[in-house]
């Protein structure tokens, strides 16, 4: 008698597949180990017939689709019947699934059993299959899976219709991708920093030139090169070659069309437009914006898993990379079925692309460009100085208002289609000053005397000192022994001073002494205090890479140097030297916190994400990441001392800020970097007293923190402080800028 089963619900299917043991693998057929002896049949008994299958077929069906979900195509193939395997080889089977999944931009496969009909040695299982595709959205199909019991096991009777019913008979699936335009990156006011546009490629065919002088003069107007430089570019070309000589913006082409038109076809090739990533006229903030390019070969599969075809242009650094999911939008596409001979059969599914979303930075383009120009001018006019950085932060939100790193670079060098891109990129990559390095976030340096605000906190919080504790500065310090005598920067010392005044005059020996005593109190207390200021760890800024810097402690020294901690390690750290490494951005967060009352905000470069794809504009909220370890009373003392640095006659930077109408508080830093000149630091905030702006608005609380660091340039007061003054003047619209002392 034939047995007929209809097994429901799904729970029974899952239990059958698992054999009641939790194992989701297909059931295995095992030979019995016991030998059974049967009595001989009577001579009149007919020959035995095949025993009908009694095993539930659903386990094989479930295993087949679970393997598909995992991308295990060979595992799927192993579950086919021998007859199906004879009709399709394993390589062809795997290739068919891989090619279809890729063509359909499938990111995920999900399956759900619906039921099974089993009759003797045949069965049919109903499955619902869901494809999540990047190009066409979700595709859902119900697939009936035939199975047969052969050679002691159930197997899948396979054809292409089990991939998708529409593919039965060898039909193929093709995709037409609809890719939205890449969104732009703006400054806080909506001025474009990076945007999608059109460039016009210009080229010369030397053998067709009729009026070389006139053509070169016309090209010189748009390419910003001399006629001689342009002629040198196409000099290697043979007469009938088309030789690219440069690219110009669409706007420039329209402006100069009348100048170029007489030469088109007479030596000047037909201008060729192409889409490209374009940048502000000043090419500002490349270290923030980053750049785009083809997907790196080693990451192609990773991108394909996210729905990319693999040949797109994507963000590779900076906000272009961080904001890729916003800037590229969501691809749409049209999936169609064609016959084995290439004839169109039907549209399977279509999905419209979703608009990309622009990123609005916290930068102000004009202010950013101005800070970059101030920094570049300062470095280029100083002898034998070639590296530096500057950052301006809103002290009450953590928003970065300007971030400049020198030397800089032009992000168009990563556009491989530009005629001179390879040469210019090679020049940047071979530059020993590493223009691609963002020195604000990735440059890690000894802090010099800036670190004294941390040493001050350690002294107070240890209970060993008060702001009025006195120290007699004689110009040298020898508590480590006569073999390790340290001198002050002021010959003869500063005399008998309080700890709070030691900040004003930046007395080294006083802070050597504080670090020495705090280390004797607890060797871990001083490093722990520095870490409470956020040092030795990333600030958490997103969109750009950053260094964590380094705050050494006894455990670190044993683990990395193989040596024990000694008092000299703490003494060196007392003035920001030794193993200490900080970034300008970390310093900016500390001085912002000093200015705003003690709160450390997470620095941010993104003000908001633009509306698009059905989503509204999305402001990014400010984020508190901690407090600096000062009581309100202690903080008031520090603020007063930093004010005197720039206003008291004994302050180390008073002579630089004399006459500036904006009240500024700050701290100088001169960090030793042998065998070269010291690094020059200045960290400031403003206004540090009520100030009436040119528009009549009176500001009673600090607004901005500014940190300037010029590598290997000398004293902080002599080099970094004047640059800081110019940046503050620029921010508050004070003109003309005070000339730099060395100009």
XYZ file of C-alpha atoms in Angstrom:
743
model
C 0.000 0.000 0.000
C 1.345 3.439 -0.987
C 1.910 5.820 1.975
C 0.966 9.454 1.488
C 2.095 12.216 3.925
C 1.335 15.924 4.152
C 3.529 17.278 6.959
C 2.488 20.528 8.618
C 3.202 22.805 10.318
C 6.727 24.235 9.818
C 7.715 23.211 13.340
C 7.395 19.563 12.341
C 9.639 20.216 9.345
C 12.324 21.755 11.519
C 12.133 18.907 14.009
C 12.407 16.415 11.198
C 15.414 18.263 9.759
C 17.127 18.358 13.117
C 16.356 14.782 13.976
C 15.167 16.074 17.345
C 18.760 16.708 18.412
C 19.370 20.312 17.334
C 21.652 19.232 14.419
C 20.652 21.117 11.272
C 22.834 19.015 8.948
C 21.211 16.642 6.515
C 20.495 13.221 8.100
C 23.090 10.583 7.355
C 22.284 7.030 6.319
C 24.282 4.611 8.439
C 24.750 0.871 7.950
C 23.539 -1.350 10.811
C 26.354 -3.016 12.710
C 24.249 -6.015 13.765
C 24.093 -9.020 11.413
C 20.531 -10.357 11.145
C 19.951 -13.949 9.961
C 16.634 -14.555 8.217
C 15.071 -17.991 7.666
C 14.962 -19.063 4.019
C 11.700 -18.167 2.293
C 9.324 -20.865 1.142
C 9.969 -21.998 -2.392
C 6.552 -20.674 -3.440
C 7.277 -17.083 -2.197
C 7.873 -14.492 -5.013
C 11.103 -12.427 -5.182
C 11.139 -9.422 -2.752
C 10.315 -5.923 -4.110
C 12.091 -2.623 -3.183
C 11.233 -1.368 0.276
C 9.410 2.013 0.080
C 11.212 5.022 1.606
C 10.071 5.666 5.140
C 12.526 8.505 5.993
C 11.177 12.071 6.008
C 12.478 14.016 2.957
C 12.173 17.461 4.509
C 15.628 17.349 6.129
C 17.378 17.275 2.747
C 15.214 20.129 1.440
C 15.929 22.315 4.437
C 19.648 21.515 4.296
C 19.740 22.522 0.604
C 18.303 25.980 1.288
C 20.337 26.548 4.456
C 23.450 25.884 2.379
C 22.203 28.452 -0.156
C 21.735 31.047 2.585
C 25.347 30.446 3.642
C 26.661 30.636 0.065
C 27.797 27.006 0.273
C 27.101 26.024 -3.332
C 29.210 22.868 -3.215
C 27.224 21.811 -0.161
C 24.051 22.341 -2.170
C 25.461 20.296 -5.031
C 26.213 17.375 -2.721
C 22.499 17.120 -1.947
C 21.420 16.589 -5.554
C 20.335 13.168 -6.790
C 22.979 11.184 -8.704
C 20.929 11.697 -11.870
C 20.972 15.498 -11.449
C 24.697 15.464 -10.732
C 25.194 13.489 -13.944
C 23.442 16.268 -15.889
C 25.336 19.224 -14.364
C 28.913 19.259 -13.099
C 29.805 20.826 -9.783
C 31.765 23.671 -11.386
C 28.913 24.604 -13.716
C 26.435 24.349 -10.837
C 28.488 26.656 -8.610
C 29.130 29.112 -11.463
C 25.416 29.273 -12.293
C 24.521 30.310 -8.745
C 27.451 32.701 -8.356
C 26.788 34.417 -11.685
C 23.081 34.778 -10.957
C 23.615 36.117 -7.446
C 26.116 38.659 -8.758
C 23.976 39.685 -11.730
C 20.974 40.206 -9.476
C 23.099 42.085 -6.894
C 21.859 39.668 -4.229
C 23.123 40.603 -0.786
C 21.250 38.008 1.223
C 19.105 34.916 0.657
C 16.411 33.878 3.127
C 14.198 30.790 2.911
C 11.066 29.611 4.663
C 9.524 26.120 4.396
C 5.807 26.036 3.550
C 5.044 22.319 3.457
C 5.911 18.958 1.914
C 4.048 16.296 -0.001
C 5.746 12.893 0.212
C 4.636 9.763 -1.656
C 6.790 6.649 -1.622
C 10.193 7.467 -3.063
C 9.174 10.900 -4.382
C 8.450 14.156 -2.581
C 7.817 17.800 -3.344
C 8.642 20.525 -0.869
C 7.254 24.081 -1.061
C 9.735 26.828 -0.097
C 9.415 30.579 -0.002
C 12.675 32.229 -1.029
C 13.547 35.891 -0.493
C 16.378 37.642 -2.326
C 17.546 40.943 -0.869
C 19.088 42.759 -3.836
C 20.937 46.062 -4.008
C 19.574 47.029 -7.421
C 15.950 45.939 -7.333
C 14.909 45.514 -3.725
C 13.382 42.321 -2.341
C 12.368 39.503 -4.667
C 10.097 36.806 -3.217
C 9.223 33.551 -4.957
C 7.560 30.273 -3.998
C 9.611 27.376 -5.313
C 8.449 23.744 -5.514
C 11.415 21.457 -4.952
C 11.150 17.893 -6.348
C 13.042 15.173 -4.448
C 13.624 11.486 -4.996
C 14.823 8.644 -2.774
C 17.731 7.014 -4.635
C 20.511 4.700 -3.460
C 19.409 4.863 0.152
C 19.011 8.623 0.482
C 16.832 11.537 -0.538
C 18.218 13.964 -3.124
C 17.143 17.142 -4.931
C 16.057 16.796 -8.566
C 17.562 20.021 -9.838
C 17.065 22.387 -12.752
C 17.560 26.167 -13.176
C 14.003 26.819 -12.040
C 15.107 26.065 -8.483
C 17.224 29.229 -8.583
C 14.268 31.271 -9.763
C 11.214 29.932 -11.573
C 11.782 32.408 -14.427
C 15.209 30.894 -15.108
C 13.861 27.473 -16.039
C 15.030 26.282 -19.426
C 18.371 28.066 -19.293
C 17.063 31.642 -19.186
C 19.455 34.278 -17.904
C 19.065 37.269 -15.602
C 20.586 40.642 -16.510
C 20.712 43.873 -14.518
C 20.699 47.492 -15.604
C 21.973 49.567 -12.697
C 20.614 53.010 -11.932
C 23.210 54.821 -9.837
C 22.355 58.179 -8.237
C 24.811 61.042 -8.549
C 27.278 61.269 -5.696
C 26.201 63.893 -3.177
C 28.245 66.933 -2.280
C 30.231 67.966 0.769
C 29.516 71.514 1.917
C 30.768 73.947 4.477
C 28.406 74.921 7.299
C 26.831 77.628 5.125
C 26.201 75.430 2.103
C 29.262 76.388 0.047
C 30.644 73.413 -1.862
C 33.901 71.871 -0.673
C 33.581 68.794 -2.928
C 30.879 68.296 -5.552
C 29.920 66.350 -8.661
C 30.423 68.322 -11.828
C 31.795 68.241 -15.334
C 35.328 68.898 -16.495
C 36.361 69.573 -20.066
C 39.383 67.663 -21.360
C 41.554 69.520 -23.853
C 44.041 67.934 -26.211
C 46.177 68.779 -29.219
C 46.791 66.982 -32.534
C 50.160 68.475 -33.552
C 49.868 67.662 -37.282
C 46.656 69.682 -37.615
C 47.932 72.882 -35.989
C 47.489 75.879 -38.295
C 48.203 78.819 -35.974
C 50.336 77.486 -33.135
C 51.074 80.866 -31.586
C 47.430 81.883 -31.476
C 46.330 78.485 -30.162
C 48.943 78.491 -27.417
C 47.993 82.002 -26.320
C 44.323 80.998 -26.121
C 45.132 77.833 -24.168
C 47.375 79.784 -21.821
C 44.352 81.813 -20.700
C 42.432 78.754 -19.519
C 45.175 76.368 -18.379
C 47.138 78.898 -16.314
C 50.342 77.829 -18.031
C 52.731 79.699 -20.291
C 52.656 78.936 -24.033
C 56.095 77.392 -23.662
C 54.903 75.060 -20.870
C 51.916 73.938 -22.955
C 54.054 73.308 -26.031
C 56.411 71.208 -23.923
C 53.483 69.001 -22.824
C 52.621 67.846 -26.354
C 56.200 67.872 -27.658
C 56.510 64.025 -27.465
C 53.374 63.508 -29.611
C 53.556 62.336 -33.239
C 51.734 64.500 -35.803
C 48.558 62.375 -35.907
C 48.362 61.675 -32.176
C 45.774 63.224 -29.895
C 47.754 64.430 -26.874
C 45.925 65.505 -23.653
C 47.217 68.798 -22.306
C 44.876 69.571 -19.440
C 41.362 69.914 -18.072
C 39.241 72.919 -17.236
C 35.920 73.442 -15.522
C 32.684 73.665 -17.458
C 32.342 77.267 -16.308
C 35.806 78.132 -17.594
C 34.995 76.524 -20.936
C 31.878 78.667 -21.305
C 33.825 81.779 -20.347
C 36.610 81.172 -22.869
C 34.711 79.416 -25.638
C 35.084 82.379 -27.971
C 38.873 82.310 -27.448
C 39.219 78.563 -28.087
C 36.622 78.004 -30.816
C 38.769 79.258 -33.751
C 41.335 76.520 -33.040
C 38.994 73.549 -32.560
C 39.677 71.133 -35.420
C 42.769 73.128 -36.364
C 45.166 71.576 -33.917
C 42.947 71.726 -30.853
C 40.895 68.561 -30.535
C 37.182 68.675 -29.840
C 36.785 69.411 -26.113
C 35.547 66.285 -24.291
C 33.289 66.641 -21.242
C 33.340 64.025 -18.476
C 31.871 63.762 -14.973
C 34.359 64.327 -12.168
C 34.693 65.144 -8.482
C 35.390 68.864 -8.209
C 36.503 71.050 -5.329
C 36.331 74.644 -4.132
C 38.453 77.148 -5.988
C 40.866 77.310 -3.043
C 41.010 73.474 -2.816
C 40.469 73.947 0.914
C 40.391 71.278 3.625
C 41.693 68.279 1.640
C 42.757 66.552 4.871
C 39.138 66.780 6.044
C 37.327 66.084 2.773
C 39.599 63.238 1.703
C 39.396 61.900 -1.830
C 37.643 59.386 -4.059
C 38.910 56.712 -6.408
C 38.256 53.220 -7.793
C 37.557 50.487 -5.258
C 40.924 48.982 -4.227
C 41.410 45.508 -5.717
C 41.747 43.886 -2.302
C 38.371 45.317 -1.216
C 36.289 44.587 -4.326
C 34.609 41.499 -2.878
C 33.805 43.351 0.340
C 32.114 46.131 -1.641
C 30.272 43.650 -3.851
C 28.809 42.081 -0.726
C 27.315 45.516 -0.010
C 25.710 45.698 -3.439
C 28.392 47.485 -5.447
C 29.252 46.247 -8.935
C 32.948 46.681 -8.169
C 33.756 49.342 -10.759
C 32.376 52.374 -8.900
C 34.236 55.426 -7.634
C 34.069 55.503 -3.828
C 35.406 57.509 -0.918
C 38.887 56.387 0.075
C 39.821 58.885 2.799
C 38.398 61.606 5.017
C 34.713 62.475 4.992
C 34.428 61.002 1.497
C 35.138 57.608 3.043
C 33.337 58.122 6.365
C 30.186 59.347 4.638
C 30.144 56.840 1.773
C 26.744 55.431 2.775
C 25.247 58.926 2.695
C 27.104 60.266 -0.338
C 26.501 57.351 -2.702
C 22.757 57.066 -2.074
C 21.053 53.761 -2.791
C 21.378 52.188 -6.190
C 18.327 51.220 -8.173
C 18.078 48.951 -11.162
C 16.115 46.930 -13.649
C 16.290 43.123 -13.550
C 15.256 41.417 -16.775
C 14.998 37.841 -18.012
C 16.450 36.928 -21.377
C 16.396 33.627 -23.253
C 19.459 31.449 -23.856
C 19.697 33.121 -27.284
C 19.608 36.627 -25.805
C 15.987 37.522 -26.529
C 14.127 39.677 -24.001
C 11.432 37.751 -22.163
C 10.209 39.931 -19.302
C 11.078 42.495 -16.657
C 11.580 40.685 -13.385
C 11.648 43.699 -11.090
C 12.583 47.380 -11.092
C 13.587 49.749 -8.311
C 14.238 53.460 -8.574
C 17.477 54.744 -7.041
C 17.294 56.714 -3.806
C 18.802 60.158 -3.664
C 22.204 60.514 -2.045
C 22.502 62.779 1.005
C 24.976 65.627 1.220
C 27.241 66.217 4.194
C 27.457 69.674 5.745
C 30.690 70.167 7.645
C 31.300 72.451 10.607
C 33.902 74.364 8.586
C 33.404 77.843 7.190
C 35.003 77.831 3.730
C 36.266 81.412 3.821
C 37.628 81.086 7.347
C 39.160 77.676 6.551
C 40.889 79.069 3.465
C 42.108 82.045 5.485
C 43.595 79.862 8.233
C 45.305 77.711 5.608
C 46.775 80.832 4.013
C 47.995 82.215 7.360
C 49.675 78.916 8.220
C 51.227 78.522 4.766
C 52.530 82.091 4.737
C 54.052 81.708 8.199
C 55.863 78.481 7.329
C 56.982 79.549 3.867
C 58.515 82.767 5.199
C 60.395 81.077 8.041
C 63.824 79.765 7.063
C 64.230 75.979 7.100
C 60.683 75.406 8.393
C 58.331 73.262 6.316
C 55.655 71.622 8.518
C 52.909 72.731 10.858
C 49.230 72.743 11.720
C 46.425 74.839 13.151
C 42.967 74.021 14.479
C 40.090 76.211 15.646
C 37.300 74.708 17.789
C 34.016 76.005 19.133
C 34.586 75.634 22.887
C 30.883 75.125 23.630
C 30.079 72.390 21.107
C 33.296 70.714 19.958
C 32.650 71.791 16.366
C 35.805 72.260 14.323
C 35.692 75.646 12.599
C 39.000 75.271 10.767
C 41.589 72.520 10.451
C 44.767 73.189 8.493
C 47.792 70.997 7.912
C 50.916 72.039 6.026
C 52.177 70.951 3.552
C 48.855 70.333 1.890
C 47.799 68.670 -1.379
C 45.321 69.006 -4.226
C 42.747 66.165 -4.070
C 42.458 66.120 -7.878
C 45.735 64.172 -7.968
C 43.664 61.069 -7.206
C 41.593 61.536 -10.376
C 43.441 59.113 -12.654
C 41.754 60.519 -15.760
C 43.417 63.906 -15.407
C 46.397 64.161 -17.777
C 48.965 65.045 -15.111
C 47.462 63.126 -12.182
C 50.035 60.329 -12.051
C 52.992 62.716 -12.045
C 51.464 64.968 -9.402
C 50.449 62.036 -7.223
C 53.969 60.633 -7.460
C 55.383 63.972 -6.330
C 53.119 64.003 -3.281
C 53.814 60.391 -2.334
C 57.568 60.918 -2.607
C 57.564 64.180 -0.639
C 59.476 63.508 2.626
C 57.228 66.016 4.433
C 54.226 63.751 3.774
C 51.554 66.202 2.568
C 48.849 63.541 3.003
C 49.351 63.478 6.790
C 46.756 65.417 8.755
C 49.058 66.915 11.360
C 46.177 68.187 13.488
C 44.890 64.684 14.206
C 47.736 62.344 13.227
C 50.776 64.371 14.224
C 51.929 63.327 17.729
C 54.556 65.456 19.463
C 55.973 66.256 22.906
C 53.692 68.882 24.430
C 56.339 71.072 25.966
C 55.098 73.643 28.469
C 51.461 73.271 27.386
C 51.562 70.183 29.589
C 52.017 72.327 32.678
C 48.237 72.763 32.967
C 48.100 68.983 33.547
C 51.045 68.994 35.975
C 49.295 71.833 37.839
C 46.159 69.674 38.217
C 48.180 66.671 39.429
C 49.871 68.823 42.078
C 46.608 70.246 43.361
C 44.625 66.993 43.290
C 47.386 65.050 45.040
C 46.839 67.272 48.080
C 50.528 68.179 48.122
C 50.030 71.680 46.693
C 47.671 74.618 46.607
C 47.688 77.366 43.970
C 49.548 79.542 46.466
C 52.253 77.000 47.319
C 55.585 78.716 46.848
C 58.735 77.634 45.097
C 62.139 79.301 44.940
C 63.330 79.260 41.314
C 67.097 79.690 41.055
C 67.516 78.743 37.398
C 68.588 75.157 37.904
C 67.157 72.017 39.522
C 69.195 69.040 40.799
C 66.926 66.763 42.846
C 67.778 63.849 40.546
C 71.454 64.285 41.452
C 74.269 66.456 40.213
C 74.646 64.281 37.125
C 71.122 65.214 36.013
C 70.962 68.955 36.622
C 68.146 70.683 34.715
C 68.107 74.380 33.925
C 65.252 76.828 33.592
C 64.599 78.717 30.366
C 65.237 81.986 32.244
C 68.829 82.311 33.367
C 68.950 82.887 37.125
C 65.378 81.632 37.555
C 62.146 83.407 38.496
C 62.807 83.844 42.218
C 60.281 82.971 44.897
C 56.925 82.431 43.136
C 53.588 80.760 43.721
C 52.502 77.698 41.780
C 49.789 79.666 39.980
C 52.298 82.313 38.897
C 54.645 79.563 37.702
C 52.053 78.925 34.952
C 52.216 82.573 33.906
C 55.996 82.650 33.598
C 56.242 78.968 32.572
C 58.864 78.140 35.204
C 60.332 74.737 34.310
C 62.043 74.014 37.609
C 58.831 74.603 39.563
C 56.998 71.974 37.526
C 59.967 69.596 37.692
C 59.547 69.812 41.437
C 55.771 69.220 41.348
C 56.165 66.169 39.112
C 58.931 64.808 41.362
C 56.852 65.150 44.540
C 53.658 63.745 42.989
C 55.623 60.774 41.684
C 56.962 60.117 45.200
C 53.375 60.307 46.463
C 52.082 57.744 43.893
C 53.875 56.726 40.705
C 50.573 56.215 38.854
C 48.834 59.398 40.013
C 50.444 61.803 37.524
C 49.869 59.593 34.417
C 46.294 58.919 35.557
C 45.660 62.655 35.840
C 46.912 63.214 32.285
C 44.545 60.539 31.010
C 41.635 62.273 32.745
C 42.338 65.173 30.395
C 41.788 62.797 27.467
C 45.448 62.326 26.610
C 46.868 58.968 25.568
C 43.608 58.077 23.777
C 41.762 59.156 20.613
C 39.394 62.083 20.941
C 36.728 60.111 19.057
C 36.472 62.518 16.125
C 35.045 60.783 13.064
C 35.775 61.351 9.401
C 39.551 61.627 9.769
C 42.224 59.314 11.114
C 43.792 60.246 14.414
C 46.645 59.234 16.674
C 46.046 58.319 20.309
C 49.281 59.959 21.355
C 51.062 58.555 24.423
C 51.007 59.078 28.158
C 53.655 56.812 29.713
C 53.176 55.087 33.061
C 55.063 52.402 35.027
C 53.244 49.476 33.368
C 53.726 50.901 29.876
C 57.449 51.346 30.418
C 57.950 47.781 31.620
C 55.888 46.335 28.772
C 57.383 48.421 25.951
C 60.837 49.453 27.131
C 61.680 46.530 29.371
C 62.720 48.980 32.080
C 61.284 50.123 35.389
C 59.791 53.560 35.981
C 62.179 56.072 37.538
C 61.576 59.562 39.005
C 63.212 61.109 35.950
C 60.367 59.790 33.776
C 57.832 61.769 35.816
C 60.103 64.829 35.963
C 60.405 64.907 32.163
C 56.647 64.490 31.840
C 56.198 67.469 34.184
C 57.046 69.800 31.283
C 55.594 67.618 28.521
C 58.834 65.942 27.469
C 60.227 62.419 27.724
C 57.861 59.856 26.254
C 54.852 62.215 26.156
C 53.106 62.519 22.775
C 49.999 64.622 22.121
C 48.134 65.801 19.027
C 47.060 69.401 18.369
C 43.434 68.225 18.396
C 43.828 66.754 21.889
C 45.288 70.038 23.092
C 42.358 71.914 21.516
C 39.846 69.794 23.460
C 41.694 70.519 26.726
C 41.851 74.286 26.215
C 38.218 74.322 25.049
C 37.317 72.627 28.330
C 39.339 75.138 30.342
C 37.471 77.910 28.506
C 33.930 76.525 28.880
C 34.044 75.573 32.553
C 35.528 72.068 32.429
C 33.572 70.033 29.836
C 35.360 68.037 27.153
C 33.252 67.778 23.997
C 33.855 65.231 21.274
C 35.391 67.151 18.376
C 33.248 66.957 15.261
C 33.655 67.934 11.614
C 30.056 67.163 10.611
C 27.332 69.692 11.357
C 24.448 67.840 9.705
C 23.448 65.294 7.087
C 21.298 66.731 4.323
C 17.784 65.576 3.536
C 17.283 62.873 0.935
C 15.921 59.395 0.209
C 12.858 60.259 2.256
C 14.874 61.220 5.319
C 14.820 64.761 6.764
C 17.883 66.850 7.441
C 19.727 65.311 10.373
C 21.712 67.605 12.715
C 24.488 65.926 14.702
C 24.158 66.687 18.411
C 27.110 67.730 20.515
C 28.552 64.945 22.652
C 30.163 65.257 26.065
C 33.093 62.882 26.523
C 34.230 63.874 29.992
C 35.315 66.615 32.367
C 38.805 67.817 33.081
C 39.911 67.155 36.690
C 39.641 70.663 38.106
C 37.228 71.881 40.761
C 35.491 75.165 39.843
C 37.820 76.990 42.230
C 40.927 75.413 40.707
C 39.677 76.121 37.183
C 39.193 79.796 38.016
C 42.839 79.963 39.121
C 44.030 78.313 35.891
C 41.909 80.676 33.781
C 43.382 83.663 35.616
C 46.941 82.415 35.070
C 46.346 81.791 31.343
C 44.885 85.301 31.026
C 48.045 86.720 32.567
C 50.206 84.789 30.071
C 48.984 87.239 27.428
C 48.257 90.321 29.602
C 50.686 90.432 32.550
C 54.110 91.981 31.859
C 55.716 88.762 33.153
C 53.582 86.555 30.880
C 55.485 84.586 28.256
C 53.292 85.852 25.381
C 52.252 89.309 26.602
C 54.453 91.058 24.040
C 52.758 89.178 21.183
C 49.157 89.998 22.149
C 49.776 93.559 23.284
C 47.246 95.884 21.686
C 44.884 93.145 20.488
C 41.332 94.306 21.181
C 40.059 90.732 21.590
C 40.974 89.440 25.088
C 42.944 86.202 24.685
C 44.115 83.639 27.239
C 46.707 81.021 26.360
C 49.841 79.064 27.017
C 53.166 78.871 25.228
C 54.957 75.610 24.568
C 58.480 74.954 23.329
C 58.979 71.219 22.931
C 62.494 69.890 22.536
C 63.009 67.723 19.453
C 66.765 67.102 19.186
C 68.807 67.241 17.055
C 66.468 69.738 15.361
C 65.006 72.981 16.624
C 62.156 72.686 19.142
C 58.526 72.502 18.086
C 56.699 75.785 18.660
C 53.246 75.527 20.316
C 50.611 78.005 21.331
C 47.169 77.140 22.692
C 44.614 79.868 23.309
C 40.951 80.694 23.736
C 38.992 83.889 23.136
C 37.424 86.085 24.145
C 38.513 85.540 27.721
C 36.819 88.722 28.912
C 33.750 90.615 27.619
C 34.293 91.807 24.048
C 32.098 93.848 21.713
C 32.275 92.742 18.112
C 32.216 95.061 15.125
C 28.487 94.338 14.683
C 27.768 95.674 18.160
C 27.229 92.257 19.764
C 28.907 91.867 23.150
C 30.355 88.436 23.903
C 30.789 87.636 27.579
C 31.994 84.013 27.369
C 34.756 82.323 25.358
C 33.780 81.164 21.863
C 36.827 79.589 20.237
C 39.988 77.701 21.090
C 42.979 77.944 18.754
C 46.003 75.651 18.714
C 49.002 76.285 16.470
C 51.996 73.984 16.176
C 54.938 74.735 13.883
C 57.426 71.887 13.742
C 61.116 72.493 14.425
C 60.763 76.268 14.325
C 61.899 77.507 17.742
C 60.093 79.129 20.680
C 56.345 78.925 21.027
C 56.055 82.589 21.991
C 58.167 83.736 19.059
C 56.625 81.568 16.311
C 53.301 79.928 17.196
C 51.836 82.795 19.219
C 52.010 85.373 16.368
C 50.293 82.905 14.031
C 47.596 82.349 16.662
C 47.053 86.110 16.912
C 46.491 86.365 13.160
C 43.946 83.515 13.240
C 42.005 85.199 16.057
C 42.097 88.502 14.165
C 40.779 86.732 11.070
C 37.934 85.122 13.020
C 36.820 88.438 14.528
C 37.250 90.406 11.306
C 40.114 92.567 12.510
C 42.037 93.984 9.546
C 44.728 94.295 8.539
C 46.265 91.263 10.198
C 49.187 92.047 12.477
C 52.396 91.336 10.501
C 54.408 88.345 11.669
C 57.622 89.344 13.494
C 59.834 87.725 10.864
C 58.118 89.183 7.807
